[in-house]
Short mmCIF file of C-alpha atoms in Angstrom, two decimals:
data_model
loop_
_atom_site.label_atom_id
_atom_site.label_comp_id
_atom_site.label_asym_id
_atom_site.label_seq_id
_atom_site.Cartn_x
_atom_site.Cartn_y
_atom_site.Cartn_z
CA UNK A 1 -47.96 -46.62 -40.11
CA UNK A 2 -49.65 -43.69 -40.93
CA UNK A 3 -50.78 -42.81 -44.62
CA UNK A 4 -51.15 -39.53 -45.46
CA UNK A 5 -53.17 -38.78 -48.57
CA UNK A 6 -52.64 -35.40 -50.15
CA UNK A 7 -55.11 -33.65 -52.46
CA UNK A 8 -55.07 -32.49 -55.26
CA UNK A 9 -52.04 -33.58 -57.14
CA UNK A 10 -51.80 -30.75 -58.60
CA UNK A 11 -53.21 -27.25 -58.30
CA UNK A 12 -53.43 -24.70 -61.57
CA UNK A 13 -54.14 -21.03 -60.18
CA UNK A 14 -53.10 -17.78 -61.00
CA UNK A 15 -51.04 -15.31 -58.86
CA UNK A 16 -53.68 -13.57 -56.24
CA UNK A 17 -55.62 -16.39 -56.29
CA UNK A 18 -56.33 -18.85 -52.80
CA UNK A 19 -55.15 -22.08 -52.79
CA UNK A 20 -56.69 -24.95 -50.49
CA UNK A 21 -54.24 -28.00 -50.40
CA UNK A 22 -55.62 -31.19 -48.51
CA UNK A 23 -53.85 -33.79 -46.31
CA UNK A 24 -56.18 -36.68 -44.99
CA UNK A 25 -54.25 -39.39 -42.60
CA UNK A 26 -55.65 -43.13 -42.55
CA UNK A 27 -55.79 -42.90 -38.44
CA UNK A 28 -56.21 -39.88 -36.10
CA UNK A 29 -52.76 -37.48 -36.03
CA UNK A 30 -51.75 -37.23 -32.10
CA UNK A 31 -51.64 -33.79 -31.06
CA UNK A 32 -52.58 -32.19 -33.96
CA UNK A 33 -48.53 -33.26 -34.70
CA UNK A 34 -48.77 -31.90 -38.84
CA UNK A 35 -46.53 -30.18 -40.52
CA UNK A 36 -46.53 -28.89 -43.83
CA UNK A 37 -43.38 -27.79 -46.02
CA UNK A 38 -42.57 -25.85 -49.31
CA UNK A 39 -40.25 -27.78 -51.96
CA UNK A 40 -39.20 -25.53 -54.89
CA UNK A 41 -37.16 -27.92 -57.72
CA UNK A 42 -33.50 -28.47 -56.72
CA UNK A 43 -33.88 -26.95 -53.61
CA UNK A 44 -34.56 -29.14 -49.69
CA UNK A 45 -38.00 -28.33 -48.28
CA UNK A 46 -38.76 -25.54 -46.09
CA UNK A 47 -41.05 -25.52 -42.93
CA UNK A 48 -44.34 -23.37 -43.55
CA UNK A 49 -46.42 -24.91 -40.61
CA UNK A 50 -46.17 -27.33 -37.37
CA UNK A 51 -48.29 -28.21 -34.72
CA UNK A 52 -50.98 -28.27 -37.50
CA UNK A 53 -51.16 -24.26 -37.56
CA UNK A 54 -48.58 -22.65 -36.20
CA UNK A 55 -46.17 -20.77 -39.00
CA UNK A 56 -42.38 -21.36 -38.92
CA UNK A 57 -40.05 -18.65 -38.27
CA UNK A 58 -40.18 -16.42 -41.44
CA UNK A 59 -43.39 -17.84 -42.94
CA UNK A 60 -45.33 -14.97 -44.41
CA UNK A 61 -49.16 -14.72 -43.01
CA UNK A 62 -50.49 -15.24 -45.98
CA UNK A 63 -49.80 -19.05 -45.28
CA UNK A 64 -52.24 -20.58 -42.91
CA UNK A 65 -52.92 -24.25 -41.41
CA UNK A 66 -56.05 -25.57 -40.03
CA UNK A 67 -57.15 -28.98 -39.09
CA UNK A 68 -57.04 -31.91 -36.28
CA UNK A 69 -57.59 -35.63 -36.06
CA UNK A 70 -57.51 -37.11 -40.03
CA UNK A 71 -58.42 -33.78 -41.84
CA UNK A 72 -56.11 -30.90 -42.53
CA UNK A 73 -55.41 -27.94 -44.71
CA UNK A 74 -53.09 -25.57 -45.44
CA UNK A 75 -54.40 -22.52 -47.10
CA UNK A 76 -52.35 -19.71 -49.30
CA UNK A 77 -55.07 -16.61 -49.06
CA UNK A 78 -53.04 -14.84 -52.12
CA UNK A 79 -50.55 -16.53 -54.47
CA UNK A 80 -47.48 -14.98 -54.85
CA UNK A 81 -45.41 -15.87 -57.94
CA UNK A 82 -42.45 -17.53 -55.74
CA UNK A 83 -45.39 -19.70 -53.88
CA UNK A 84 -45.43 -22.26 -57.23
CA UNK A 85 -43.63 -24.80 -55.92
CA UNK A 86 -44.79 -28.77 -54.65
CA UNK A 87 -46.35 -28.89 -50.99
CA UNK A 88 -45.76 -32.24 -48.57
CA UNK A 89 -47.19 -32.72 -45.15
CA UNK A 90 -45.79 -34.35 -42.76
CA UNK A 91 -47.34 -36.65 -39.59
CA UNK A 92 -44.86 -36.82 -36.69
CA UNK A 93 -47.37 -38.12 -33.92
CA UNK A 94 -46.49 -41.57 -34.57
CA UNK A 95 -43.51 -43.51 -35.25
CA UNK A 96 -42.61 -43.93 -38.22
CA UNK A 97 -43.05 -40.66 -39.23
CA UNK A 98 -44.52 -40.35 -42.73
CA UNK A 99 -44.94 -37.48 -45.11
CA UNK A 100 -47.78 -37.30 -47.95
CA UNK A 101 -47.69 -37.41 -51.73
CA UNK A 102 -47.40 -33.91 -52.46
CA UNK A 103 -49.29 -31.49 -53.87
CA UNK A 104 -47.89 -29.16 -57.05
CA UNK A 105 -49.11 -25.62 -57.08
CA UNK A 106 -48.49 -24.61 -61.12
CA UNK A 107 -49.28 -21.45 -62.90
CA UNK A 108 -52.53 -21.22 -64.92
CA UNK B 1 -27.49 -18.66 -38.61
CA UNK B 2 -27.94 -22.44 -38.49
CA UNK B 3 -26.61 -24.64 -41.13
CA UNK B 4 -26.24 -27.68 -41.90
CA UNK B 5 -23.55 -28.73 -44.56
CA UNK B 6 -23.04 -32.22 -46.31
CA UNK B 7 -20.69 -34.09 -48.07
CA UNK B 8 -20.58 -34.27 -51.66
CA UNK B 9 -22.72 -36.61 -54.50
CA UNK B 10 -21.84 -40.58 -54.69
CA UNK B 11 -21.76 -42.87 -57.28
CA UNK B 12 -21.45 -46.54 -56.30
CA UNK B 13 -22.26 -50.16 -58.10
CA UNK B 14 -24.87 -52.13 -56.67
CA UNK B 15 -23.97 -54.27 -53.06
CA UNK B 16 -21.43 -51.03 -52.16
CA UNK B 17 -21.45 -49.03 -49.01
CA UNK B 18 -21.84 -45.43 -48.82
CA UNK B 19 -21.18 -42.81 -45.97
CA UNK B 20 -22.64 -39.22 -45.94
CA UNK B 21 -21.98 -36.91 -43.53
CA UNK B 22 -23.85 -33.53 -42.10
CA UNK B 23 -21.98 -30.69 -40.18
CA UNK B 24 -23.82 -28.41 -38.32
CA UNK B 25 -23.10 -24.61 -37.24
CA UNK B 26 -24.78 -21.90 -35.92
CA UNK B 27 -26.61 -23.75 -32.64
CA UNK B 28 -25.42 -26.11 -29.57
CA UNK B 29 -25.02 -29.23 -31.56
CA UNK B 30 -26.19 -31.66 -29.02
CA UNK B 31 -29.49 -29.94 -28.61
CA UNK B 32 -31.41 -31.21 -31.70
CA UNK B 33 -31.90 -34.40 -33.04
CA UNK B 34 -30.78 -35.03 -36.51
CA UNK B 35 -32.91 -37.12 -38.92
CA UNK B 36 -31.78 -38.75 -42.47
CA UNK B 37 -34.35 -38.35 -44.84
CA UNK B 38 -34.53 -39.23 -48.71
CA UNK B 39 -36.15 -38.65 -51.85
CA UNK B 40 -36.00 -40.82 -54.96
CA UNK B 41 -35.76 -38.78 -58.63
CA UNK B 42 -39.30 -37.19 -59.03
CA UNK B 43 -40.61 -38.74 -55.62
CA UNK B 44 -41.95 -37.72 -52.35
CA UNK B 45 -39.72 -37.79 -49.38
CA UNK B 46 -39.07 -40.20 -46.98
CA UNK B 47 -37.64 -40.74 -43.06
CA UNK B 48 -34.74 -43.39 -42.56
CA UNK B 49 -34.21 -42.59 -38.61
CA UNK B 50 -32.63 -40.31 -36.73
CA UNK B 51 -29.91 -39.89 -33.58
CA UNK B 52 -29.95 -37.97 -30.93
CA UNK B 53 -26.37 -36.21 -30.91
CA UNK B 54 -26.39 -35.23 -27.06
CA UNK B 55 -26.21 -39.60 -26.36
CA UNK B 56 -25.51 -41.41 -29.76
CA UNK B 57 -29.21 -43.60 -29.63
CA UNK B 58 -30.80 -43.77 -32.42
CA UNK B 59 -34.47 -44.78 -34.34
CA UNK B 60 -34.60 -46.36 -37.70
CA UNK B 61 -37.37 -46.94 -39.81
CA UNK B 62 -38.49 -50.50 -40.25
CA UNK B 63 -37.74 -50.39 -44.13
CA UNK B 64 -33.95 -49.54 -43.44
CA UNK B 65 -33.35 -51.76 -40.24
CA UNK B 66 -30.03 -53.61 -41.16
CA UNK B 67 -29.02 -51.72 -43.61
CA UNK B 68 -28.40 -47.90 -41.80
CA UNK B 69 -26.30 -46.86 -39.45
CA UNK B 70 -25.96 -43.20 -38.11
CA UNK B 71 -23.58 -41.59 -36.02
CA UNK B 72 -22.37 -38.64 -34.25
CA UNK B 73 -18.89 -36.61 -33.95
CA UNK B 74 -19.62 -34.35 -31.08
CA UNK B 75 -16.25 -33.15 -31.44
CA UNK B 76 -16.92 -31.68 -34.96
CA UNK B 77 -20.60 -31.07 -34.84
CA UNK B 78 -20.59 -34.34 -37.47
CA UNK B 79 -23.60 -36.45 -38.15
CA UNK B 80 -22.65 -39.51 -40.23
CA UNK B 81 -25.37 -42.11 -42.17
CA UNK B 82 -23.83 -44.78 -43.46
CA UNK B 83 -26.12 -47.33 -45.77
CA UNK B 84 -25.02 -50.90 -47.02
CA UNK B 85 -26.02 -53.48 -49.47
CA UNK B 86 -26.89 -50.16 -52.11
CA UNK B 87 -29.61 -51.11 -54.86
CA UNK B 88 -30.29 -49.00 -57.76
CA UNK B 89 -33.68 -48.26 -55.91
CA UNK B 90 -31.80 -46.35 -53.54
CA UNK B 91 -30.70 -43.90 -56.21
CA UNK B 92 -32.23 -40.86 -54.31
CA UNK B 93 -31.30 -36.95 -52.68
CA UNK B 94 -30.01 -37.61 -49.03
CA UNK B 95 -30.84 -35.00 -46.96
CA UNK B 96 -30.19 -34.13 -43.21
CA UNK B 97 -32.33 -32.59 -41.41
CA UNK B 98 -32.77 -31.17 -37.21
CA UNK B 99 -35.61 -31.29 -35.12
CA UNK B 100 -36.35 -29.83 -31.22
CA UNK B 101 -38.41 -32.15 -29.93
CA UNK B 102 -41.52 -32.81 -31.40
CA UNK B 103 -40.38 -34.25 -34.60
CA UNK B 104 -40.64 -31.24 -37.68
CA UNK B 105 -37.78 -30.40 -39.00
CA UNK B 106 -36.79 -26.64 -39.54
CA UNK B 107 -33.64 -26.70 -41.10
CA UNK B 108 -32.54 -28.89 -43.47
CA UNK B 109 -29.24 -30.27 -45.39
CA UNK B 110 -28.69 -28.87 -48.91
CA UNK B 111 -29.21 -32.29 -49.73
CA UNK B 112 -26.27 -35.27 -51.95
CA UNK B 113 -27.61 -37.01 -54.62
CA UNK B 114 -26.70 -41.03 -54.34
CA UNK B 115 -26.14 -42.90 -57.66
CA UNK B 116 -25.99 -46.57 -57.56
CA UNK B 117 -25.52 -47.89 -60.95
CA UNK B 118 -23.44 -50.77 -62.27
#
Protein backbone atom coordinates (compact mmCIF):
# COMPACT_ATOMS: atom_id res chain seq x y z
CA UNK A 1 0.00 0.00 0.00
CA UNK A 2 0.95 3.27 -0.71
CA UNK A 3 1.47 6.03 2.09
CA UNK A 4 1.06 9.30 1.24
CA UNK A 5 2.54 11.87 3.60
CA UNK A 6 1.16 15.37 3.35
CA UNK A 7 2.96 18.52 4.51
CA UNK A 8 2.37 20.81 6.41
CA UNK A 9 -0.54 20.06 8.60
CA UNK A 10 -1.52 23.11 8.51
CA UNK A 11 -0.84 26.27 6.56
CA UNK A 12 -1.50 30.03 8.19
CA UNK A 13 -1.43 32.66 5.19
CA UNK A 14 -3.20 35.58 4.36
CA UNK A 15 -5.50 36.19 1.31
CA UNK A 16 -3.01 37.05 -1.85
CA UNK A 17 -0.54 35.13 -0.46
CA UNK A 18 1.02 31.56 -2.33
CA UNK A 19 0.55 28.53 -0.78
CA UNK A 20 2.89 25.37 -1.42
CA UNK A 21 1.15 22.15 -0.01
CA UNK A 22 3.36 18.87 -0.14
CA UNK A 23 2.41 15.21 -0.80
CA UNK A 24 5.42 12.68 -0.58
CA UNK A 25 4.35 8.79 -1.36
CA UNK A 26 6.49 5.91 0.39
CA UNK A 27 7.02 4.20 -3.32
CA UNK A 28 7.05 5.78 -6.83
CA UNK A 29 3.20 6.98 -8.02
CA UNK A 30 2.58 5.11 -11.57
CA UNK A 31 1.87 7.52 -14.14
CA UNK A 32 2.15 10.46 -12.38
CA UNK A 33 -1.64 8.96 -11.18
CA UNK A 34 -2.14 12.12 -8.22
CA UNK A 35 -4.85 13.85 -7.55
CA UNK A 36 -5.47 16.51 -5.28
CA UNK A 37 -8.99 17.75 -3.86
CA UNK A 38 -10.53 20.75 -1.91
CA UNK A 39 -12.66 19.82 1.36
CA UNK A 40 -14.46 22.87 2.85
CA UNK A 41 -16.25 21.68 6.50
CA UNK A 42 -19.59 19.89 5.91
CA UNK A 43 -19.21 19.82 2.46
CA UNK A 44 -17.67 16.26 0.07
CA UNK A 45 -14.35 17.09 -1.58
CA UNK A 46 -13.96 18.61 -4.85
CA UNK A 47 -11.41 17.68 -7.65
CA UNK A 48 -8.71 20.56 -8.17
CA UNK A 49 -6.06 18.35 -10.01
CA UNK A 50 -5.46 14.72 -11.68
CA UNK A 51 -2.94 13.22 -13.60
CA UNK A 52 -0.60 15.10 -11.16
CA UNK A 53 -1.26 18.58 -13.04
CA UNK A 54 -3.97 18.71 -14.99
CA UNK A 55 -7.00 21.06 -13.42
CA UNK A 56 -10.55 19.64 -13.17
CA UNK A 57 -13.31 21.10 -15.04
CA UNK A 58 -13.98 24.52 -13.33
CA UNK A 59 -10.72 24.76 -11.36
CA UNK A 60 -9.59 28.35 -11.47
CA UNK A 61 -5.77 28.79 -12.85
CA UNK A 62 -4.68 30.06 -10.01
CA UNK A 63 -4.48 26.33 -8.78
CA UNK A 64 -1.54 24.48 -10.13
CA UNK A 65 0.04 20.81 -9.69
CA UNK A 66 3.51 19.77 -10.28
CA UNK A 67 5.38 16.68 -9.47
CA UNK A 68 6.18 12.83 -10.52
CA UNK A 69 7.51 9.69 -8.92
CA UNK A 70 7.32 10.29 -4.73
CA UNK A 71 7.32 14.18 -4.76
CA UNK A 72 4.41 16.42 -5.52
CA UNK A 73 2.88 19.81 -5.04
CA UNK A 74 0.06 21.62 -5.51
CA UNK A 75 0.52 25.30 -5.54
CA UNK A 76 -2.29 28.25 -4.96
CA UNK A 77 -0.27 31.41 -6.68
CA UNK A 78 -2.93 33.88 -4.84
CA UNK A 79 -5.25 32.97 -1.95
CA UNK A 80 -8.60 33.76 -2.33
CA UNK A 81 -10.76 33.97 0.81
CA UNK A 82 -13.05 30.83 -0.29
CA UNK A 83 -9.55 28.80 -0.89
CA UNK A 84 -9.34 28.20 3.27
CA UNK A 85 -10.42 25.00 3.37
CA UNK A 86 -8.32 21.30 4.15
CA UNK A 87 -6.40 19.83 1.00
CA UNK A 88 -6.02 15.71 0.50
CA UNK A 89 -4.17 14.02 -2.28
CA UNK A 90 -4.94 11.19 -3.58
CA UNK A 91 -2.61 8.10 -5.26
CA UNK A 92 -4.69 6.01 -7.70
CA UNK A 93 -1.68 4.19 -9.51
CA UNK A 94 -1.89 1.35 -7.27
CA UNK A 95 -4.46 -0.68 -5.72
CA UNK A 96 -5.56 0.15 -2.91
CA UNK A 97 -5.92 3.52 -3.61
CA UNK A 98 -4.92 5.77 -0.70
CA UNK A 99 -5.36 9.43 0.00
CA UNK A 100 -2.94 11.59 2.38
CA UNK A 101 -3.40 13.24 5.74
CA UNK A 102 -4.49 16.50 4.70
CA UNK A 103 -3.30 19.66 4.75
CA UNK A 104 -5.49 22.82 6.42
CA UNK A 105 -5.04 26.12 4.73
CA UNK A 106 -6.28 28.75 7.79
CA UNK A 107 -6.36 32.45 7.82
CA UNK A 108 -3.46 34.35 9.45
CA UNK B 1 -25.55 18.32 -14.63
CA UNK B 2 -24.32 15.15 -12.92
CA UNK B 3 -25.44 14.22 -9.53
CA UNK B 4 -25.25 11.90 -7.39
CA UNK B 5 -27.93 11.63 -4.53
CA UNK B 6 -27.88 9.36 -1.32
CA UNK B 7 -29.96 8.06 1.14
CA UNK B 8 -30.41 9.56 4.38
CA UNK B 9 -28.14 9.41 7.98
CA UNK B 10 -28.19 5.92 10.06
CA UNK B 11 -28.07 5.17 13.44
CA UNK B 12 -27.51 1.51 14.35
CA UNK B 13 -26.16 -0.54 17.67
CA UNK B 14 -23.06 -2.27 17.35
CA UNK B 15 -23.10 -6.00 15.22
CA UNK B 16 -26.16 -4.27 12.89
CA UNK B 17 -26.22 -4.04 9.17
CA UNK B 18 -26.57 -0.97 7.27
CA UNK B 19 -27.45 -0.24 3.50
CA UNK B 20 -26.78 3.14 1.74
CA UNK B 21 -27.64 3.82 -1.48
CA UNK B 22 -26.38 6.46 -4.38
CA UNK B 23 -28.58 7.54 -7.41
CA UNK B 24 -27.07 9.03 -10.16
CA UNK B 25 -28.44 11.59 -12.93
CA UNK B 26 -27.24 13.67 -15.40
CA UNK B 27 -24.72 10.97 -17.40
CA UNK B 28 -25.07 7.25 -18.95
CA UNK B 29 -25.01 5.44 -15.69
CA UNK B 30 -23.11 2.44 -16.76
CA UNK B 31 -20.21 4.49 -17.97
CA UNK B 32 -18.40 5.30 -14.67
CA UNK B 33 -17.41 3.33 -11.96
CA UNK B 34 -18.74 4.17 -8.61
CA UNK B 35 -16.48 4.02 -5.51
CA UNK B 36 -17.62 4.04 -1.60
CA UNK B 37 -15.45 6.09 0.26
CA UNK B 38 -15.50 7.21 4.08
CA UNK B 39 -14.38 9.56 6.54
CA UNK B 40 -14.40 9.14 10.31
CA UNK B 41 -15.45 12.55 12.54
CA UNK B 42 -12.38 14.91 12.09
CA UNK B 43 -10.43 12.29 9.85
CA UNK B 44 -8.99 11.94 6.48
CA UNK B 45 -10.82 9.96 3.93
CA UNK B 46 -10.70 6.62 2.99
CA UNK B 47 -11.57 3.99 -0.17
CA UNK B 48 -13.79 0.82 0.70
CA UNK B 49 -14.05 -0.47 -3.15
CA UNK B 50 -15.86 0.21 -5.88
CA UNK B 51 -18.26 -1.55 -8.82
CA UNK B 52 -18.33 -1.16 -12.07
CA UNK B 53 -22.18 -0.50 -12.91
CA UNK B 54 -21.96 -1.47 -16.76
CA UNK B 55 -21.15 -5.56 -15.26
CA UNK B 56 -21.81 -5.67 -11.41
CA UNK B 57 -17.75 -6.72 -10.49
CA UNK B 58 -16.46 -5.19 -7.98
CA UNK B 59 -12.89 -4.29 -5.84
CA UNK B 60 -12.79 -4.02 -2.13
CA UNK B 61 -10.20 -2.88 -0.02
CA UNK B 62 -8.42 -5.44 2.07
CA UNK B 63 -9.58 -3.70 5.42
CA UNK B 64 -13.37 -4.18 4.44
CA UNK B 65 -13.15 -7.72 2.71
CA UNK B 66 -16.09 -9.63 4.43
CA UNK B 67 -17.73 -7.11 5.68
CA UNK B 68 -18.93 -4.85 2.25
CA UNK B 69 -20.94 -5.56 -0.29
CA UNK B 70 -21.89 -3.15 -3.23
CA UNK B 71 -24.32 -3.33 -5.82
CA UNK B 72 -25.92 -1.93 -8.78
CA UNK B 73 -29.70 -1.15 -9.99
CA UNK B 74 -29.16 -0.41 -13.61
CA UNK B 75 -32.72 0.00 -13.84
CA UNK B 76 -32.74 3.06 -11.47
CA UNK B 77 -29.28 4.38 -11.90
CA UNK B 78 -28.89 2.84 -8.02
CA UNK B 79 -25.60 2.05 -6.42
CA UNK B 80 -26.10 0.21 -3.12
CA UNK B 81 -23.13 -0.45 -0.20
CA UNK B 82 -24.20 -2.48 2.23
CA UNK B 83 -21.69 -3.03 5.47
CA UNK B 84 -22.14 -5.74 8.30
CA UNK B 85 -20.89 -6.55 11.68
CA UNK B 86 -21.02 -2.27 12.38
CA UNK B 87 -18.46 -1.16 15.24
CA UNK B 88 -18.55 2.17 16.75
CA UNK B 89 -15.22 2.71 14.75
CA UNK B 90 -17.19 2.78 11.76
CA UNK B 91 -19.05 5.87 12.93
CA UNK B 92 -17.99 7.92 9.79
CA UNK B 93 -19.54 10.27 6.48
CA UNK B 94 -20.27 7.69 3.61
CA UNK B 95 -19.79 9.13 0.53
CA UNK B 96 -20.20 7.95 -3.16
CA UNK B 97 -18.25 8.92 -5.50
CA UNK B 98 -17.68 8.25 -9.87
CA UNK B 99 -14.67 7.82 -11.67
CA UNK B 100 -13.84 7.41 -15.79
CA UNK B 101 -11.22 5.31 -15.82
CA UNK B 102 -8.21 6.15 -14.23
CA UNK B 103 -9.36 6.17 -10.73
CA UNK B 104 -10.05 10.24 -9.48
CA UNK B 105 -13.16 10.92 -8.71
CA UNK B 106 -14.95 14.14 -10.04
CA UNK B 107 -18.17 14.09 -8.63
CA UNK B 108 -19.03 13.08 -5.48
CA UNK B 109 -22.16 12.04 -3.11
CA UNK B 110 -23.36 14.75 -0.70
CA UNK B 111 -22.23 12.35 1.67
CA UNK B 112 -24.71 10.18 5.07
CA UNK B 113 -23.32 10.27 8.24
CA UNK B 114 -23.33 6.50 9.94
CA UNK B 115 -23.84 6.34 13.75
CA UNK B 116 -23.22 3.14 15.43
CA UNK B 117 -23.76 3.49 19.05
CA UNK B 118 -25.32 1.18 21.60
Amino acid sequence: EIVLTQSPGTLSLSPGERATLSCRASQSVSYRYLAWYQQKPGQAPRLLIYGASSRATGIPDRFSGSGSGTDFTLTISRLEPEDFAVYYCQQYGSSPLTFGGGTKVEIK
Amino acid sequence: QVQLVQSGAEVKKPGASVKVSCEASGYTFTTYYKHWLRQAPGQGLEWMGMINPSDGSTSYAQNFQGRVTMTRDTSTSTVYMELTSLRSEDTAVYYCARSYGAVHFDSWGQGTLLTVSS
